[in-house]
CSV table of C-alpha atoms and ligand atoms in Angstrom, one decimal:
chain,number,residue,atom,x,y,z
J,793,UNK,CA,17.1,17.9,-37.1
J,794,UNK,CA,16.8,20.8,-34.4
J,795,UNK,CA,13.1,19.8,-33.6
J,796,UNK,CA,12.2,19.5,-30.0
J,797,UNK,CA,10.9,16.3,-29.6
J,798,UNK,CA,7.4,16.1,-27.7
J,799,UNK,CA,8.2,12.7,-26.2
J,800,UNK,CA,9.2,12.4,-22.6
J,801,UNK,CA,10.8,9.0,-21.9
J,802,UNK,CA,10.0,7.0,-18.9
J,803,UNK,CA,12.6,4.5,-17.8
J,804,UNK,CA,11.4,2.1,-14.7
J,805,UNK,CA,14.1,0.0,-12.9
J,806,UNK,CA,12.4,-2.7,-11.0
J,807,UNK,CA,13.9,-5.3,-8.0
J,808,UNK,CA,12.4,-8.3,-6.4
J,809,UNK,CA,10.3,-6.1,-4.2
J,810,UNK,CA,7.5,-5.6,-7.3
J,811,UNK,CA,7.5,-9.3,-7.5
J,812,UNK,CA,7.1,-9.7,-3.6
J,813,UNK,CA,3.3,-9.1,-3.6
J,814,UNK,CA,2.9,-12.2,-6.1
J,815,UNK,CA,4.8,-14.4,-3.5
J,816,UNK,CA,8.3,-14.6,-5.3
J,817,UNK,CA,10.6,-14.3,-2.5
J,818,UNK,CA,13.1,-11.5,-2.7
J,819,UNK,CA,16.7,-11.7,-1.8
J,820,UNK,CA,17.9,-9.6,1.3
J,821,UNK,CA,14.7,-9.3,3.5
J,822,UNK,CA,13.1,-11.1,5.9
J,823,UNK,CA,12.7,-14.2,4.4
J,824,UNK,CA,15.0,-13.5,1.5
J,825,UNK,CA,16.7,-16.2,-0.7
J,826,UNK,CA,20.0,-15.1,0.1
J,827,UNK,CA,19.5,-15.7,3.9
J,828,UNK,CA,17.9,-19.0,3.6
J,829,UNK,CA,20.2,-20.6,1.2
J,830,UNK,CA,23.9,-19.8,0.9
J,831,UNK,CA,23.8,-17.9,-2.3
J,832,UNK,CA,27.7,-18.6,-3.2
J,833,UNK,CA,26.7,-22.3,-3.0
J,834,UNK,CA,23.9,-22.0,-5.4
J,835,UNK,CA,24.6,-19.2,-7.8
J,836,UNK,CA,28.4,-19.2,-8.7
J,837,UNK,CA,29.6,-20.6,-11.8
J,838,UNK,CA,32.1,-22.5,-9.5
J,839,UNK,CA,28.9,-24.3,-7.7
J,840,UNK,CA,27.6,-25.4,-11.1
J,841,UNK,CA,30.8,-26.5,-12.3
J,842,UNK,CA,31.0,-28.6,-9.0
J,843,UNK,CA,27.5,-29.7,-9.0
J,844,UNK,CA,25.2,-29.0,-12.2
J,845,UNK,CA,22.3,-31.3,-10.8
J,846,UNK,CA,22.2,-29.4,-7.3
J,847,UNK,CA,22.2,-26.3,-8.9
J,848,UNK,CA,19.5,-27.4,-11.7
J,849,UNK,CA,17.6,-28.5,-8.5
J,850,UNK,CA,17.4,-24.8,-7.4
J,851,UNK,CA,16.6,-23.1,-10.5
J,852,UNK,CA,13.9,-26.1,-10.9
J,853,UNK,CA,12.7,-25.1,-7.7
J,854,UNK,CA,12.4,-21.2,-8.8
J,855,UNK,CA,10.8,-22.2,-12.0
J,856,UNK,CA,8.1,-24.0,-10.4
J,857,UNK,CA,7.7,-21.6,-7.5
J,858,UNK,CA,7.3,-18.3,-10.3
J,859,UNK,CA,5.5,-20.5,-12.7
J,860,UNK,CA,3.1,-20.8,-9.7
J,861,UNK,CA,2.7,-17.0,-9.4
J,862,UNK,CA,0.5,-14.3,-11.2
J,863,UNK,CA,1.6,-10.8,-12.1
J,864,UNK,CA,0.4,-8.2,-9.4
J,865,UNK,CA,-1.3,-5.0,-9.8
J,866,UNK,CA,2.0,-3.2,-9.6
J,867,UNK,CA,3.3,-5.2,-12.8
J,868,UNK,CA,0.0,-4.5,-14.1
J,869,UNK,CA,0.3,-0.8,-13.8
J,870,UNK,CA,3.6,-0.7,-15.3
J,871,UNK,CA,2.4,-2.5,-18.3
J,872,UNK,CA,-0.4,0.3,-18.6
J,873,UNK,CA,1.9,3.3,-18.3
J,874,UNK,CA,3.8,1.5,-21.3
J,875,UNK,CA,0.4,1.8,-23.3
J,876,UNK,CA,0.1,5.4,-22.4
J,877,UNK,CA,3.6,6.7,-22.1
J,878,UNK,CA,5.9,6.6,-24.8
J,879,UNK,CA,9.0,6.1,-25.2
J,880,UNK,CA,9.2,3.5,-22.2
J,881,UNK,CA,11.7,1.3,-21.2
J,882,UNK,CA,11.5,-1.3,-18.4
J,883,UNK,CA,14.8,-2.1,-17.1
J,884,UNK,CA,14.4,-5.3,-14.7
J,885,UNK,CA,16.9,-7.0,-12.4
J,886,UNK,CA,14.1,-9.9,-11.7
J,887,UNK,CA,14.4,-13.1,-14.0
J,888,UNK,CA,10.8,-14.4,-13.2
J,889,UNK,CA,9.2,-12.9,-16.1
J,890,UNK,CA,6.4,-11.4,-14.7
J,891,UNK,CA,6.7,-8.1,-16.1
J,892,UNK,CA,6.0,-9.8,-19.6
J,893,UNK,CA,3.4,-11.6,-18.4
J,894,UNK,CA,1.6,-8.6,-17.4
J,895,UNK,CA,1.9,-7.2,-21.0
J,896,UNK,CA,5.0,-4.9,-20.4
J,897,UNK,CA,6.5,-5.0,-24.1
J,898,UNK,CA,9.9,-3.1,-24.2
J,899,UNK,CA,12.0,-5.3,-21.0
J,900,UNK,CA,15.3,-5.2,-20.7
J,901,UNK,CA,16.1,-8.4,-18.5
J,902,UNK,CA,19.6,-7.3,-16.8
J,903,UNK,CA,20.3,-10.3,-15.0
J,904,UNK,CA,18.9,-13.0,-17.6
J,905,UNK,CA,16.0,-14.9,-17.4
J,906,UNK,CA,14.6,-18.1,-15.3
J,907,UNK,CA,12.9,-19.3,-18.4
J,908,UNK,CA,16.0,-18.9,-20.6
J,909,UNK,CA,18.8,-21.8,-21.2
J,910,UNK,CA,22.2,-21.9,-22.8
J,911,UNK,CA,24.6,-24.3,-24.1
J,912,UNK,CA,27.8,-24.5,-21.7
J,913,UNK,CA,29.8,-26.0,-24.9
J,914,UNK,CA,28.5,-24.3,-28.0
J,915,UNK,CA,26.8,-20.7,-26.5
J,916,UNK,CA,23.1,-22.1,-28.3
J,917,UNK,CA,20.7,-20.1,-26.3
J,918,UNK,CA,16.9,-21.1,-26.0
J,919,UNK,CA,13.6,-20.6,-24.1
J,920,UNK,CA,11.8,-23.2,-22.2
J,921,UNK,CA,8.9,-22.8,-20.2
J,922,UNK,CA,8.5,-26.4,-19.0
J,923,UNK,CA,7.9,-27.2,-15.7
J,924,UNK,CA,9.4,-29.3,-15.0
J,925,UNK,CA,12.3,-29.6,-17.3
J,926,UNK,CA,13.1,-32.8,-19.0
J,927,UNK,CA,15.3,-34.4,-18.8
J,928,UNK,CA,17.1,-32.3,-15.7
J,929,UNK,CA,19.8,-31.1,-16.3
J,930,UNK,CA,18.6,-30.2,-19.7
J,931,UNK,CA,20.7,-30.6,-22.6
J,932,UNK,CA,21.6,-28.7,-25.7
J,933,UNK,CA,19.5,-29.5,-28.8
J,934,UNK,CA,22.5,-28.5,-30.9
J,935,UNK,CA,25.1,-30.3,-29.4
J,936,UNK,CA,23.9,-32.3,-26.6
J,937,UNK,CA,26.2,-30.8,-24.2
J,938,UNK,CA,24.6,-29.7,-20.6
J,939,UNK,CA,22.8,-26.6,-20.6
J,940,UNK,CA,22.8,-23.8,-17.7
J,941,UNK,CA,20.3,-21.6,-16.7
J,942,UNK,CA,20.7,-18.1,-18.5
J,943,UNK,CA,20.8,-16.0,-15.6
J,944,UNK,CA,23.8,-13.9,-14.3
J,945,UNK,CA,25.5,-15.2,-11.2
J,946,UNK,CA,27.9,-13.8,-8.6
J,947,UNK,CA,31.0,-13.1,-10.1
J,948,UNK,CA,29.7,-13.2,-13.8
J,949,UNK,CA,29.5,-9.7,-15.7
J,950,UNK,CA,26.2,-8.6,-17.0
J,951,UNK,CA,25.9,-8.8,-21.5
J,952,UNK,CA,27.6,-5.9,-22.3
J,953,UNK,CA,25.0,-5.2,-25.0
J,954,UNK,CA,22.0,-5.5,-22.4
J,955,UNK,CA,23.7,-3.2,-20.1
J,956,UNK,CA,24.4,-0.6,-22.9
J,957,UNK,CA,20.9,-0.8,-23.7
J,958,UNK,CA,20.0,-0.2,-20.0
J,959,UNK,CA,22.5,2.7,-19.7
J,960,UNK,CA,21.2,4.3,-23.1
J,961,UNK,CA,17.5,4.7,-22.0
J,962,UNK,CA,18.6,5.7,-18.7
J,963,UNK,CA,20.8,8.6,-20.2
J,964,UNK,CA,17.6,9.8,-22.0
J,965,UNK,CA,15.0,9.4,-19.5
J,966,UNK,CA,12.8,12.4,-18.6
J,967,UNK,CA,11.3,10.4,-15.5
J,968,UNK,CA,12.8,7.3,-14.0
J,969,UNK,CA,10.9,5.5,-11.5
J,970,UNK,CA,12.7,2.8,-9.3
J,971,UNK,CA,10.7,0.3,-7.9
J,972,UNK,CA,11.4,-2.3,-5.1
J,973,UNK,CA,15.1,-2.8,-5.3
J,974,UNK,CA,17.5,-2.3,-2.3
J,975,UNK,CA,19.8,-0.7,-4.9
J,976,UNK,CA,22.6,-2.2,-3.3
J,977,UNK,CA,24.1,-4.6,-6.4
J,978,UNK,CA,26.0,-2.9,-9.3
J,979,UNK,CA,25.8,-1.8,-11.9
J,980,UNK,CA,22.1,-1.8,-11.7
J,981,UNK,CA,22.3,0.5,-8.7
J,982,UNK,CA,24.4,2.9,-11.0
J,983,UNK,CA,21.4,3.3,-13.5
J,984,UNK,CA,18.8,5.7,-11.9
J,985,UNK,CA,22.3,7.7,-10.9
J,986,UNK,CA,23.0,7.9,-14.5
J,987,UNK,CA,19.5,9.2,-15.3
J,988,UNK,CA,19.4,11.8,-12.6
J,989,UNK,CA,23.0,13.1,-13.9
J,990,UNK,CA,21.0,13.2,-17.4
J,991,UNK,CA,18.2,15.5,-15.9
J,992,UNK,CA,15.6,12.9,-15.1
J,993,UNK,CA,13.3,13.2,-12.2
J,994,UNK,CA,14.0,10.3,-10.0
J,995,UNK,CA,11.1,9.1,-8.2
J,996,UNK,CA,11.8,5.8,-5.9
J,997,UNK,CA,9.2,3.5,-4.7
J,998,UNK,CA,9.9,1.2,-1.9
J,999,UNK,CA,8.7,-0.1,1.6
J,1000,UNK,CA,11.9,1.4,3.2
J,1001,UNK,CA,14.8,4.0,2.3
J,1002,UNK,CA,17.8,2.6,0.4
J,1003,UNK,CA,20.9,4.2,-0.6
J,1004,UNK,CA,19.2,5.6,-3.6
J,1005,UNK,CA,16.7,7.6,-1.3
J,1006,UNK,CA,19.0,10.5,-0.9
J,1007,UNK,CA,19.2,11.0,-4.4
J,1008,UNK,CA,15.6,10.7,-5.2
J,1009,UNK,CA,13.4,13.5,-6.4
J,1010,UNK,CA,10.5,12.0,-4.6
J,1011,UNK,CA,10.7,8.8,-2.3
J,1012,UNK,CA,7.4,7.1,-2.2
J,1013,UNK,CA,7.2,4.7,0.8
J,1014,UNK,CA,4.8,1.5,0.5
J,1015,UNK,CA,3.6,-1.6,-1.2
J,1016,UNK,CA,4.7,-1.0,-5.0
J,1017,UNK,CA,1.1,-2.0,-6.1
J,1018,UNK,CA,-0.1,0.4,-3.7
J,1019,UNK,CA,2.1,3.4,-4.0
J,1020,UNK,CA,2.4,2.8,-8.1
J,1021,UNK,CA,-1.5,2.9,-8.4
J,1022,UNK,CA,-1.4,6.7,-6.1
J,1023,UNK,CA,1.1,8.0,-8.3
J,1024,UNK,CA,-0.3,6.7,-11.8
J,1025,UNK,CA,-4.1,8.1,-10.9
J,1026,UNK,CA,-2.4,11.5,-10.2
J,1027,UNK,CA,0.1,11.7,-13.4
J,1028,UNK,CA,-2.6,10.2,-15.7
J,1029,UNK,CA,-5.0,12.9,-14.6
I,2156,LIG,P1,16.4,-7.2,-2.3
I,2156,LIG,O1,16.0,-8.4,-2.1
I,2156,LIG,O2,17.9,-6.6,-2.4
I,2156,LIG,O3,15.6,-6.0,-2.3
I,2156,LIG,C1,14.3,-5.9,-2.3
I,2156,LIG,C2,13.7,-4.7,-2.3
I,2156,LIG,O4,12.3,-4.5,-2.4
I,2156,LIG,C3,14.1,-4.0,-0.6
I,2156,LIG,O5,14.5,-2.6,-0.8
I,2156,LIG,C4,12.7,-4.1,0.0
I,2156,LIG,O6,12.5,-2.8,1.0
I,2156,LIG,C5,11.5,-3.9,-1.5
I,2156,LIG,N1,10.6,-4.5,-1.1
I,2156,LIG,C6,9.9,-5.3,-0.7
I,2156,LIG,N2,8.6,-5.7,-0.8
I,2156,LIG,C7,8.1,-4.5,-1.6
I,2156,LIG,C8,6.8,-4.2,-1.9
I,2156,LIG,N3,5.8,-4.8,-1.9
I,2156,LIG,N4,6.8,-3.0,-2.7
I,2156,LIG,C9,7.8,-2.3,-2.9
I,2156,LIG,N5,9.1,-2.4,-2.4
I,2156,LIG,C10,9.4,-3.7,-1.9
I,2156,LIG,O7,16.1,-7.5,-4.3
I,2156,LIG,P2,17.1,-6.6,-5.6
I,2156,LIG,O8,17.1,-5.1,-5.3
I,2156,LIG,O9,15.9,-6.8,-6.8
I,2156,LIG,O10,20.7,-10.4,-8.5
I,2156,LIG,O11,18.4,-7.4,-5.8
I,2156,LIG,C11,19.1,-7.2,-6.9
I,2156,LIG,C12,19.8,-8.4,-7.2
I,2156,LIG,O12,20.6,-9.1,-6.1
I,2156,LIG,C13,19.1,-9.5,-8.0
I,2156,LIG,O13,18.7,-9.0,-9.0
I,2156,LIG,C14,19.8,-10.6,-7.5
I,2156,LIG,C15,20.2,-10.5,-6.2
I,2156,LIG,O14,21.8,-11.1,-6.2
I,2156,LIG,C16,21.5,-11.7,-9.5
I,2156,LIG,O15,20.8,-12.8,-8.7
I,2156,LIG,C17,22.6,-11.3,-10.3
I,2157,LIG,ZN1,25.5,-27.0,-27.4
């Protein structure tokens, strides 16, 4: 009690930009997923209720796409930072699972996971890495009802426990790195500001400026894999 902790907690918030160099499309940029597809038709609970097969085709395609991608150097460096600096929390808006595949351990998935499924009736939740899923749409192993992807859709709230864990980590952060997010989607975009208010140094890594840039203590412009490597080479020495 009363002792000063030697740790300097690091929190990272990532968005689609960290996975762009792995070949996973972003949402809002050139060729972004929400530009090519009408999101409201494919990522809402109403769309799923109307046509679960169509929505499952969309998610089957995304699972196949991501299944063929590999974590890139940006993911690897974040996993390396976690091995070197503790406590460390990685909060991601991504559902691709590439952080875990790169070796990150303490990962909070704000928007769920492409690899997670949840029963629409009994709430049973499980993971399935199979590509393709059989049958499709997949069925609950517990009650046989149709399953849905365990992701957050437009108009749905985040899991409050997941959001609480992320907020808690941010409110203790000494350093907050924000990588590859347009910082437009709430409540994720609020998290860096929570960290900043609590006294964290806020560092942003992005190809372009975002609504967060004016709040950043350091705005590093460039591709995540390149900029993170440069930053980490400086910090570790
Ligand atoms: P966006 O597509 O909105 O933004 C991607 C950001 O990454 C942009 O600011 C790009 O400038 C940046 N970027 C692209 N390539 C990069 C690179 N190689 N290095 C660094 N930065 C790069 O994606 P998110 O901010 O993740 O939510 O979108 C947030 C949420 O909106 C998603 O989680 C998803 C979507 O609706 C749900 O589906 C619930
Ligand atoms: Zn069930």
